[in-house]
């Protein structure tokens, strides 16, 4: 099935979910949004704990009031590399050059837009967003960055026979805009990640690894039913460069990180 037929089929029928248990990856990173509570209380102590757990790569979701230079210095102190960073969509339509300059200072390889405001979530709004993403991606590429978009579940709600995630991917240039696939949210949106990887494997350069219970709750990696083995093997066979553990609302964020990291490393490391 080609992409055009795939997109048409998306609007016509629901996906069957195939969920089991998780898989091997070499060394996952961490999206620091997971530990935002701990970071807000003790940045240095939290980074030290992450290094002790075994984290090497992190993805930022802000610098906690510090300048890019100061935060980079702190990351270096603990042997952590901020290979990626999330930034607000407003920056794309604002002072994008400043965002790129900060990303360079922080040592990012890629910059990711993680969220869209509700007012742009219309078919025409998504098309305008795609144009903005192309322009931002072109500027990012000129400075040596990869640039991408991170999904939630709302991009999989059909509008006028169109799946917004497909629209964004089809209306953006593959050389300019990557897809950071959040596996949990694809599943939560009622779709099968493998189906999307089959048609957009060249766009998925990073993933968020977070698990889902049979009833839909977000849980620590290894406690849920998502079949990471099949999904990550498929992604790694193509363009996958980075993976990041994430949990949006953990009961104890550092415990969640340790449990999730240990699960992936001890049970499934190659």
CSV table of N, CA and C in Angstrom, one decimal, residues 49-212:
chain,number,residue,atom,x,y,z
A,49,UNK,N,22.2,12.3,39.9
A,49,UNK,CA,21.5,11.1,40.1
A,49,UNK,C,21.3,10.4,38.7
A,50,UNK,N,20.9,11.2,37.7
A,50,UNK,CA,20.7,10.7,36.4
A,50,UNK,C,22.0,10.0,35.8
A,51,UNK,N,23.1,10.7,36.1
A,51,UNK,CA,24.4,10.2,35.7
A,51,UNK,C,24.7,8.9,36.4
A,52,UNK,N,24.4,8.8,37.7
A,52,UNK,CA,24.6,7.6,38.4
A,52,UNK,C,23.7,6.4,37.9
A,53,UNK,N,22.5,6.8,37.5
A,53,UNK,CA,21.6,5.7,36.9
A,53,UNK,C,22.2,5.2,35.6
A,54,UNK,N,23.0,6.0,34.9
A,54,UNK,CA,23.6,5.5,33.7
A,54,UNK,C,23.2,6.3,32.4
A,55,UNK,N,22.4,7.4,32.7
A,55,UNK,CA,22.0,8.2,31.5
A,55,UNK,C,23.3,8.9,30.9
A,56,UNK,N,23.3,9.0,29.6
A,56,UNK,CA,24.3,9.8,28.9
A,56,UNK,C,23.7,10.9,28.1
A,57,UNK,N,22.6,10.5,27.3
A,57,UNK,CA,21.9,11.5,26.5
A,57,UNK,C,20.7,11.9,27.2
A,58,UNK,N,20.4,13.2,27.1
A,58,UNK,CA,19.2,13.8,27.6
A,58,UNK,C,18.6,14.7,26.5
A,59,UNK,N,17.2,14.9,26.7
A,59,UNK,CA,16.5,15.8,25.8
A,59,UNK,C,15.9,16.9,26.8
A,60,UNK,N,16.2,18.1,26.4
A,60,UNK,CA,15.8,19.2,27.3
A,60,UNK,C,14.3,19.6,27.1
A,61,UNK,N,13.7,20.2,28.2
A,61,UNK,CA,12.4,20.8,28.1
A,61,UNK,C,12.5,22.1,28.9
A,62,UNK,N,13.5,22.9,28.6
A,62,UNK,CA,13.8,24.1,29.3
A,62,UNK,C,15.1,24.0,30.0
A,63,UNK,N,15.6,25.2,30.5
A,63,UNK,CA,16.9,25.2,31.2
A,63,UNK,C,16.7,25.7,32.7
A,64,UNK,N,15.6,25.7,33.2
A,64,UNK,CA,15.3,26.0,34.6
A,64,UNK,C,15.9,27.3,35.1
A,65,UNK,N,15.7,28.4,34.2
A,65,UNK,CA,16.1,29.7,34.6
A,65,UNK,C,17.5,30.0,34.4
A,66,UNK,N,18.3,29.0,33.9
A,66,UNK,CA,19.7,29.2,33.6
A,66,UNK,C,19.9,29.6,32.1
A,67,UNK,N,21.0,30.3,31.9
A,67,UNK,CA,21.4,30.5,30.5
A,67,UNK,C,21.8,29.2,29.8
A,68,UNK,N,21.8,29.3,28.5
A,68,UNK,CA,22.2,28.1,27.7
A,68,UNK,C,23.7,27.7,28.1
A,69,UNK,N,24.5,28.7,28.2
A,69,UNK,CA,25.9,28.5,28.6
A,69,UNK,C,26.1,27.9,29.9
A,70,UNK,N,25.4,28.4,30.9
A,70,UNK,CA,25.5,27.9,32.3
A,70,UNK,C,24.9,26.4,32.4
A,71,UNK,N,23.8,26.2,31.7
A,71,UNK,CA,23.2,24.9,31.7
A,71,UNK,C,24.1,23.8,31.0
A,72,UNK,N,24.7,24.2,29.9
A,72,UNK,CA,25.6,23.4,29.2
A,72,UNK,C,26.8,23.0,30.1
A,73,UNK,N,27.3,24.0,30.8
A,73,UNK,CA,28.5,23.7,31.7
A,73,UNK,C,28.1,22.7,32.8
A,74,UNK,N,26.9,22.8,33.3
A,74,UNK,CA,26.4,21.9,34.3
A,74,UNK,C,26.3,20.5,33.7
A,75,UNK,N,25.7,20.4,32.5
A,75,UNK,CA,25.6,19.1,31.9
A,75,UNK,C,27.0,18.4,31.7
A,76,UNK,N,27.9,19.2,31.2
A,76,UNK,CA,29.3,18.7,31.0
A,76,UNK,C,29.9,18.2,32.3
A,77,UNK,N,29.6,18.9,33.4
A,77,UNK,CA,30.1,18.5,34.7
A,77,UNK,C,29.7,17.0,35.0
A,78,UNK,N,28.5,16.7,34.6
A,78,UNK,CA,28.0,15.3,35.0
A,78,UNK,C,28.1,14.3,33.8
A,79,UNK,N,28.8,14.7,32.8
A,79,UNK,CA,28.9,13.8,31.6
A,79,UNK,C,27.7,13.5,30.8
A,80,UNK,N,26.8,14.5,30.8
A,80,UNK,CA,25.5,14.4,30.1
A,80,UNK,C,25.5,15.2,28.8
A,81,UNK,N,24.9,14.7,27.8
A,81,UNK,CA,24.9,15.4,26.5
A,81,UNK,C,23.4,15.7,26.1
A,82,UNK,N,23.1,16.9,25.9
A,82,UNK,CA,21.8,17.3,25.5
A,82,UNK,C,21.7,17.3,24.0
A,83,UNK,N,21.5,16.1,23.5
A,83,UNK,CA,21.5,15.9,22.1
A,83,UNK,C,20.2,16.5,21.4
A,84,UNK,N,19.2,16.8,22.2
A,84,UNK,CA,17.9,17.3,21.6
A,84,UNK,C,17.3,18.2,22.7
A,85,UNK,N,16.4,19.1,22.1
A,85,UNK,CA,15.7,19.9,23.0
A,85,UNK,C,14.3,20.2,22.4
A,86,UNK,N,13.3,20.3,23.3
A,86,UNK,CA,12.0,20.7,23.0
A,86,UNK,C,11.9,22.2,23.1
A,87,UNK,N,11.2,22.8,22.2
A,87,UNK,CA,11.0,24.3,22.2
A,87,UNK,C,9.6,24.6,21.8
A,88,UNK,N,9.0,25.7,22.3
A,88,UNK,CA,7.6,26.0,22.0
A,88,UNK,C,7.4,26.4,20.5
A,89,UNK,N,6.3,26.0,20.0
A,89,UNK,CA,5.9,26.4,18.6
A,89,UNK,C,6.0,27.9,18.4
A,90,UNK,N,5.6,28.6,19.4
A,90,UNK,CA,5.7,30.1,19.3
A,90,UNK,C,7.0,30.6,18.9
A,91,UNK,N,8.1,29.9,19.2
A,91,UNK,CA,9.4,30.3,18.8
A,91,UNK,C,9.6,30.2,17.3
A,92,UNK,N,8.9,29.3,16.7
A,92,UNK,CA,9.0,29.1,15.2
A,92,UNK,C,8.5,30.4,14.6
A,93,UNK,N,7.5,31.0,15.1
A,93,UNK,CA,6.9,32.2,14.6
A,93,UNK,C,7.4,33.4,15.3
A,94,UNK,N,8.4,33.3,16.1
A,94,UNK,CA,9.0,34.4,16.8
A,94,UNK,C,10.5,34.5,16.5
A,95,UNK,N,11.3,34.6,17.6
A,95,UNK,CA,12.7,34.8,17.4
A,95,UNK,C,13.4,33.4,17.2
A,96,UNK,N,13.2,32.8,16.1
A,96,UNK,CA,13.7,31.5,15.8
A,96,UNK,C,15.3,31.4,15.9
A,97,UNK,N,15.9,32.5,15.4
A,97,UNK,CA,17.4,32.5,15.4
A,97,UNK,C,17.9,32.4,16.8
A,98,UNK,N,17.3,33.1,17.7
A,98,UNK,CA,17.8,33.0,19.1
A,98,UNK,C,17.7,31.5,19.6
A,99,UNK,N,16.6,30.8,19.3
A,99,UNK,CA,16.4,29.4,19.7
A,99,UNK,C,17.5,28.6,19.1
A,100,UNK,N,17.9,28.9,17.8
A,100,UNK,CA,18.9,28.1,17.1
A,100,UNK,C,20.3,28.4,17.8
A,101,UNK,N,20.5,29.7,18.2
A,101,UNK,CA,21.8,30.0,18.8
A,101,UNK,C,21.9,29.3,20.2
A,102,UNK,N,20.8,29.3,20.9
A,102,UNK,CA,20.8,28.6,22.2
A,102,UNK,C,21.1,27.1,22.0
A,103,UNK,N,20.4,26.5,21.0
A,103,UNK,CA,20.6,25.1,20.7
A,103,UNK,C,22.1,24.8,20.4
A,104,UNK,N,22.7,25.7,19.7
A,104,UNK,CA,24.2,25.5,19.4
A,104,UNK,C,25.0,25.5,20.7
A,105,UNK,N,24.7,26.5,21.6
A,105,UNK,CA,25.4,26.6,22.8
A,105,UNK,C,25.2,25.3,23.7
A,106,UNK,N,24.0,24.8,23.6
A,106,UNK,CA,23.7,23.6,24.5
A,106,UNK,C,24.2,22.3,23.9
A,107,UNK,N,24.7,22.3,22.6
A,107,UNK,CA,25.2,21.1,22.0
A,107,UNK,C,24.2,20.2,21.4
A,108,UNK,N,23.0,20.8,21.1
A,108,UNK,CA,22.0,19.9,20.5
A,108,UNK,C,22.4,19.4,19.1
A,109,UNK,N,21.9,18.3,18.8
A,109,UNK,CA,21.9,17.8,17.4
A,109,UNK,C,20.6,18.0,16.7
A,110,UNK,N,19.5,18.1,17.5
A,110,UNK,CA,18.2,18.3,16.9
A,110,UNK,C,17.3,19.1,17.8
A,111,UNK,N,16.3,19.8,17.2
A,111,UNK,CA,15.4,20.7,17.9
A,111,UNK,C,14.0,20.2,17.6
A,112,UNK,N,13.1,20.0,18.5
A,112,UNK,CA,11.8,19.4,18.3
A,112,UNK,C,10.7,20.3,18.9
A,113,UNK,N,9.6,20.4,18.1
A,113,UNK,CA,8.4,21.1,18.5
A,113,UNK,C,7.5,20.0,19.1
A,114,UNK,N,7.1,20.2,20.4
A,114,UNK,CA,6.4,19.1,21.1
A,114,UNK,C,4.9,19.3,21.2
A,115,UNK,N,4.4,20.4,20.7
A,115,UNK,CA,3.0,20.7,21.1
A,115,UNK,C,2.5,21.8,20.1
A,116,UNK,N,1.2,21.7,19.8
A,116,UNK,CA,0.6,22.8,19.0
A,116,UNK,C,-0.6,23.3,19.8
A,117,UNK,N,-0.8,24.7,19.9
A,117,UNK,CA,-1.9,25.2,20.6
A,117,UNK,C,-3.2,24.9,19.9
A,118,UNK,N,-4.3,24.8,20.6
A,118,UNK,CA,-5.6,24.4,20.1
A,118,UNK,C,-6.1,25.2,18.9
A,119,UNK,N,-5.8,26.5,18.9
A,119,UNK,CA,-6.3,27.3,17.9
A,119,UNK,C,-5.8,27.0,16.5
A,120,UNK,N,-4.7,26.3,16.4
A,120,UNK,CA,-4.2,25.9,15.0
A,120,UNK,C,-4.6,24.5,14.6
A,121,UNK,N,-5.3,23.8,15.4
A,121,UNK,CA,-5.7,22.4,15.1
A,121,UNK,C,-6.9,22.3,14.3
A,122,UNK,N,-6.8,22.9,13.1
A,122,UNK,CA,-7.8,22.7,12.1
A,122,UNK,C,-7.1,22.3,10.8
A,123,UNK,N,-7.8,21.8,9.8
A,123,UNK,CA,-7.1,21.4,8.5
A,123,UNK,C,-6.3,22.6,8.0
A,124,UNK,N,-6.9,23.8,7.9
A,124,UNK,CA,-6.1,24.9,7.3
A,124,UNK,C,-5.0,25.3,8.3
A,125,UNK,N,-5.3,25.2,9.6
A,125,UNK,CA,-4.3,25.5,10.6
A,125,UNK,C,-3.1,24.6,10.5
A,126,UNK,N,-3.3,23.3,10.3
A,126,UNK,CA,-2.2,22.4,10.2
A,126,UNK,C,-1.4,22.6,8.9
A,127,UNK,N,-2.1,23.0,7.9
A,127,UNK,CA,-1.3,23.3,6.6
A,127,UNK,C,-0.4,24.5,6.8
A,128,UNK,N,-0.9,25.5,7.6
A,128,UNK,CA,-0.1,26.7,7.8
A,128,UNK,C,1.1,26.3,8.7
A,129,UNK,N,0.8,25.4,9.7
A,129,UNK,CA,1.9,24.9,10.6
A,129,UNK,C,2.9,24.2,9.8
A,130,UNK,N,2.5,23.4,8.8
A,130,UNK,CA,3.5,22.7,8.0
A,130,UNK,C,4.4,23.7,7.2
A,131,UNK,N,3.8,24.8,6.7
A,131,UNK,CA,4.7,25.8,6.1
A,131,UNK,C,5.7,26.4,7.1
A,132,UNK,N,5.2,26.6,8.3
A,132,UNK,CA,6.1,27.2,9.3
A,132,UNK,C,7.2,26.2,9.7
A,133,UNK,N,6.8,24.9,9.8
A,133,UNK,CA,7.8,23.9,10.1
A,133,UNK,C,8.9,23.8,9.0
A,134,UNK,N,8.4,23.8,7.7
A,134,UNK,CA,9.4,23.8,6.6
A,134,UNK,C,10.4,24.9,6.7
A,135,UNK,N,9.9,26.1,7.0
A,135,UNK,CA,10.8,27.3,7.1
A,135,UNK,C,11.8,27.1,8.3
A,136,UNK,N,11.2,26.7,9.4
A,136,UNK,CA,12.1,26.5,10.6
A,136,UNK,C,13.1,25.4,10.3
A,137,UNK,N,12.7,24.4,9.7
A,137,UNK,CA,13.6,23.3,9.4
A,137,UNK,C,14.7,23.7,8.4
A,138,UNK,N,14.4,24.5,7.5
A,138,UNK,CA,15.4,25.0,6.5
A,138,UNK,C,16.5,25.9,7.3
A,139,UNK,N,16.0,26.7,8.2
A,139,UNK,CA,16.9,27.5,9.0
A,139,UNK,C,17.8,26.6,9.9
A,140,UNK,N,17.1,25.6,10.5
A,140,UNK,CA,17.9,24.7,11.4
A,140,UNK,C,18.9,23.9,10.6
A,141,UNK,N,18.6,23.5,9.4
A,141,UNK,CA,19.5,22.7,8.6
A,141,UNK,C,20.7,23.5,8.2
A,142,UNK,N,20.5,24.8,7.9
A,142,UNK,CA,21.6,25.7,7.6
A,142,UNK,C,22.7,25.8,8.7
A,143,UNK,N,22.2,25.6,9.9
A,143,UNK,CA,23.1,25.7,11.1
A,143,UNK,C,23.5,24.3,11.6
A,144,UNK,N,23.2,23.3,10.8
A,144,UNK,CA,23.7,21.9,11.1
A,144,UNK,C,22.8,21.1,12.0
A,145,UNK,N,21.6,21.5,12.3
A,145,UNK,CA,20.7,20.8,13.1
A,145,UNK,C,19.7,20.0,12.3
A,146,UNK,N,19.2,18.9,13.0
A,146,UNK,CA,18.0,18.3,12.5
A,146,UNK,C,16.8,18.9,13.2
A,147,UNK,N,15.7,18.9,12.6
A,147,UNK,CA,14.5,19.6,13.2
A,147,UNK,C,13.3,18.6,13.1
A,148,UNK,N,12.5,18.6,14.1
A,148,UNK,CA,11.4,17.6,14.1
A,148,UNK,C,10.1,18.1,14.8
A,149,UNK,N,9.1,17.2,14.7
A,149,UNK,CA,7.8,17.5,15.3
A,149,UNK,C,7.5,16.2,16.1
A,150,UNK,N,7.0,16.5,17.4
A,150,UNK,CA,6.6,15.4,18.3
A,150,UNK,C,5.1,15.3,18.4
A,151,UNK,N,4.6,14.1,18.3
A,151,UNK,CA,3.1,13.9,18.3
A,151,UNK,C,2.6,13.7,19.7
A,152,UNK,N,1.3,14.0,19.8
A,152,UNK,CA,0.5,13.6,21.0
A,152,UNK,C,-0.6,12.7,20.3
A,153,UNK,N,-1.8,12.6,21.0
A,153,UNK,CA,-2.8,11.8,20.5
A,153,UNK,C,-3.8,12.6,19.5
A,154,UNK,N,-3.8,13.9,19.7
A,154,UNK,CA,-4.8,14.7,19.0
A,154,UNK,C,-4.5,14.8,17.5
A,155,UNK,N,-3.3,14.5,17.1
A,155,UNK,CA,-2.9,14.5,15.7
A,155,UNK,C,-3.5,13.3,14.9
A,156,UNK,N,-4.1,12.4,15.7
A,156,UNK,CA,-4.7,11.2,15.1
A,156,UNK,C,-6.2,11.2,15.0
A,157,UNK,N,-6.8,12.3,15.4
A,157,UNK,CA,-8.2,12.5,15.4
A,157,UNK,C,-8.6,13.1,14.0
A,158,UNK,N,-9.3,12.3,13.2
A,158,UNK,CA,-9.6,12.7,11.8
A,158,UNK,C,-10.5,14.0,11.8
A,159,UNK,N,-10.1,14.8,10.8
A,159,UNK,CA,-10.9,16.1,10.6
A,159,UNK,C,-11.2,16.2,9.1
A,160,UNK,N,-12.5,16.2,8.8
A,160,UNK,CA,-12.9,16.2,7.4
A,160,UNK,C,-12.2,15.2,6.5
A,161,UNK,N,-12.1,14.0,7.1
A,161,UNK,CA,-11.5,12.8,6.4
A,161,UNK,C,-10.0,12.9,6.3
A,162,UNK,N,-9.4,13.7,7.1
A,162,UNK,CA,-7.9,13.9,7.1
A,162,UNK,C,-7.4,13.6,8.5
A,163,UNK,N,-6.3,12.8,8.5
A,163,UNK,CA,-5.6,12.6,9.8
A,163,UNK,C,-4.5,13.6,9.9
A,164,UNK,N,-4.6,14.5,10.9
A,164,UNK,CA,-3.6,15.6,11.0
A,164,UNK,C,-2.2,15.2,10.9
A,165,UNK,N,-1.8,14.1,11.5
A,165,UNK,CA,-0.4,13.6,11.5
A,165,UNK,C,0.0,13.3,10.1
A,166,UNK,N,-0.8,12.7,9.4
A,166,UNK,CA,-0.5,12.4,8.0
A,166,UNK,C,-0.4,13.7,7.2
A,167,UNK,N,-1.3,14.6,7.4
A,167,UNK,CA,-1.2,15.9,6.8
A,167,UNK,C,0.1,16.6,7.0
A,168,UNK,N,0.5,16.7,8.3
A,168,UNK,CA,1.8,17.3,8.7
A,168,UNK,C,3.0,16.6,8.0
A,169,UNK,N,3.0,15.3,8.0
A,169,UNK,CA,4.1,14.6,7.3
A,169,UNK,C,4.1,14.8,5.8
A,170,UNK,N,2.9,14.8,5.2
A,170,UNK,CA,2.9,14.9,3.8
A,170,UNK,C,3.1,16.3,3.3
A,171,UNK,N,2.8,17.3,4.1
A,171,UNK,CA,2.9,18.7,3.7
A,171,UNK,C,4.3,19.3,4.1
A,172,UNK,N,5.1,18.6,4.9
A,172,UNK,CA,6.4,19.0,5.2
A,172,UNK,C,7.5,18.2,4.4
A,173,UNK,N,8.6,18.9,4.2
A,173,UNK,CA,9.7,18.2,3.4
A,173,UNK,C,10.5,17.2,4.3
A,174,UNK,N,10.6,16.0,3.8
A,174,UNK,CA,11.3,15.0,4.5
A,174,UNK,C,12.8,15.4,4.9
A,175,UNK,N,13.4,16.2,4.0
A,175,UNK,CA,14.8,16.6,4.3
A,175,UNK,C,14.9,17.8,5.3
A,176,UNK,N,13.7,18.3,5.7
A,176,UNK,CA,13.7,19.5,6.6
A,176,UNK,C,13.0,19.2,8.0
A,177,UNK,N,12.0,18.3,8.0
A,177,UNK,CA,11.2,18.0,9.2
A,177,UNK,C,11.2,16.5,9.5
A,178,UNK,N,11.7,16.1,10.6
A,178,UNK,CA,11.7,14.8,11.1
A,178,UNK,C,10.4,14.5,11.9
A,179,UNK,N,10.1,13.3,12.2
A,179,UNK,CA,9.1,13.0,13.1
A,179,UNK,C,9.7,12.3,14.3
A,180,UNK,N,9.5,12.9,15.5
A,180,UNK,CA,9.8,12.3,16.8
A,180,UNK,C,8.5,11.5,17.2
A,181,UNK,N,8.5,10.2,17.0
A,181,UNK,CA,7.3,9.4,17.3
A,181,UNK,C,7.2,9.2,18.8
A,182,UNK,N,6.2,9.7,19.4
A,182,UNK,CA,5.9,9.3,20.8
A,182,UNK,C,5.0,8.0,20.7
A,183,UNK,N,5.6,6.9,21.1
A,183,UNK,CA,4.9,5.6,20.8
A,183,UNK,C,3.6,5.5,21.7
A,184,UNK,N,3.7,6.0,22.9
A,184,UNK,CA,2.5,5.9,23.8
A,184,UNK,C,1.3,6.6,23.1
A,185,UNK,N,1.6,7.9,22.7
A,185,UNK,CA,0.5,8.7,22.1
A,185,UNK,C,-0.1,8.2,20.8
A,186,UNK,N,0.8,7.5,20.0
A,186,UNK,CA,0.3,6.9,18.8
A,186,UNK,C,-0.7,5.8,19.2
A,187,UNK,N,-0.3,5.0,20.1
A,187,UNK,CA,-1.2,3.9,20.6
A,187,UNK,C,-2.5,4.5,21.2
A,188,UNK,N,-2.3,5.5,22.1
A,188,UNK,CA,-3.4,6.1,22.8
A,188,UNK,C,-4.4,6.7,21.8
A,189,UNK,N,-3.9,7.2,20.7
A,189,UNK,CA,-4.7,7.7,19.6
A,189,UNK,C,-5.5,6.7,18.8
A,190,UNK,N,-5.3,5.4,19.2
A,190,UNK,CA,-6.0,4.4,18.5
A,190,UNK,C,-5.3,3.8,17.2
A,191,UNK,N,-4.0,4.0,17.1
A,191,UNK,CA,-3.3,3.6,15.9
A,191,UNK,C,-2.1,2.7,16.3
A,192,UNK,N,-1.6,2.0,15.2
A,192,UNK,CA,-0.6,1.1,15.4
A,192,UNK,C,0.8,1.7,14.9
A,193,UNK,N,1.7,1.9,15.8
A,193,UNK,CA,3.0,2.5,15.4
A,193,UNK,C,3.7,1.8,14.2
A,194,UNK,N,3.6,0.5,14.1
A,194,UNK,CA,4.2,-0.2,13.0
A,194,UNK,C,3.6,0.1,11.7
A,195,UNK,N,2.3,0.4,11.7
A,195,UNK,CA,1.7,0.8,10.4
A,195,UNK,C,2.3,2.1,9.9
A,196,UNK,N,2.4,3.0,10.9
A,196,UNK,CA,3.0,4.3,10.5
A,196,UNK,C,4.4,4.3,10.1
A,197,UNK,N,5.2,3.4,10.8
A,197,UNK,CA,6.6,3.2,10.5
A,197,UNK,C,6.7,2.6,9.1
A,198,UNK,N,5.8,1.8,8.7
A,198,UNK,CA,5.9,1.2,7.4
A,198,UNK,C,5.8,2.2,6.3
A,199,UNK,N,5.1,3.3,6.6
A,199,UNK,CA,4.9,4.3,5.5
A,199,UNK,C,5.8,5.6,5.7
A,200,UNK,N,6.2,5.8,6.9
A,200,UNK,CA,7.0,7.0,7.2
A,200,UNK,C,8.3,6.7,7.9
A,201,UNK,N,8.9,5.5,7.6
A,201,UNK,CA,10.1,5.1,8.3
A,201,UNK,C,11.3,6.1,8.1
A,202,UNK,N,11.3,6.7,6.9
A,202,UNK,CA,12.4,7.7,6.6
A,202,UNK,C,12.3,8.9,7.4
A,203,UNK,N,11.2,9.2,8.1
A,203,UNK,CA,11.0,10.4,8.8
A,203,UNK,C,11.2,10.3,10.3
A,204,UNK,N,11.2,9.0,10.9
A,204,UNK,CA,11.3,8.8,12.3
A,204,UNK,C,12.8,8.7,12.7
A,205,UNK,N,13.3,9.8,13.2
A,205,UNK,CA,14.7,9.8,13.6
A,205,UNK,C,14.9,9.7,15.1
A,206,UNK,N,13.8,9.9,15.9
A,206,UNK,CA,13.9,9.7,17.3
A,206,UNK,C,12.5,9.2,17.8
A,207,UNK,N,12.5,8.6,19.0
A,207,UNK,CA,11.3,8.1,19.6
A,207,UNK,C,11.2,8.4,21.1
A,208,UNK,N,10.0,8.6,21.6
A,208,UNK,CA,9.8,8.6,23.0
A,208,UNK,C,9.3,7.2,23.5
A,209,UNK,N,10.0,6.6,24.4
A,209,UNK,CA,9.6,5.3,24.9
A,209,UNK,C,8.9,5.5,26.3
A,210,UNK,N,7.6,5.4,26.2
A,210,UNK,CA,6.8,5.3,27.5
A,210,UNK,C,5.7,4.3,27.3
A,211,UNK,N,5.4,3.6,28.4
A,211,UNK,CA,4.6,2.5,28.3
A,211,UNK,C,3.1,2.8,28.7
A,212,UNK,N,2.3,1.9,28.3
A,212,UNK,CA,0.8,2.0,28.5
A,212,UNK,C,0.2,0.8,29.0
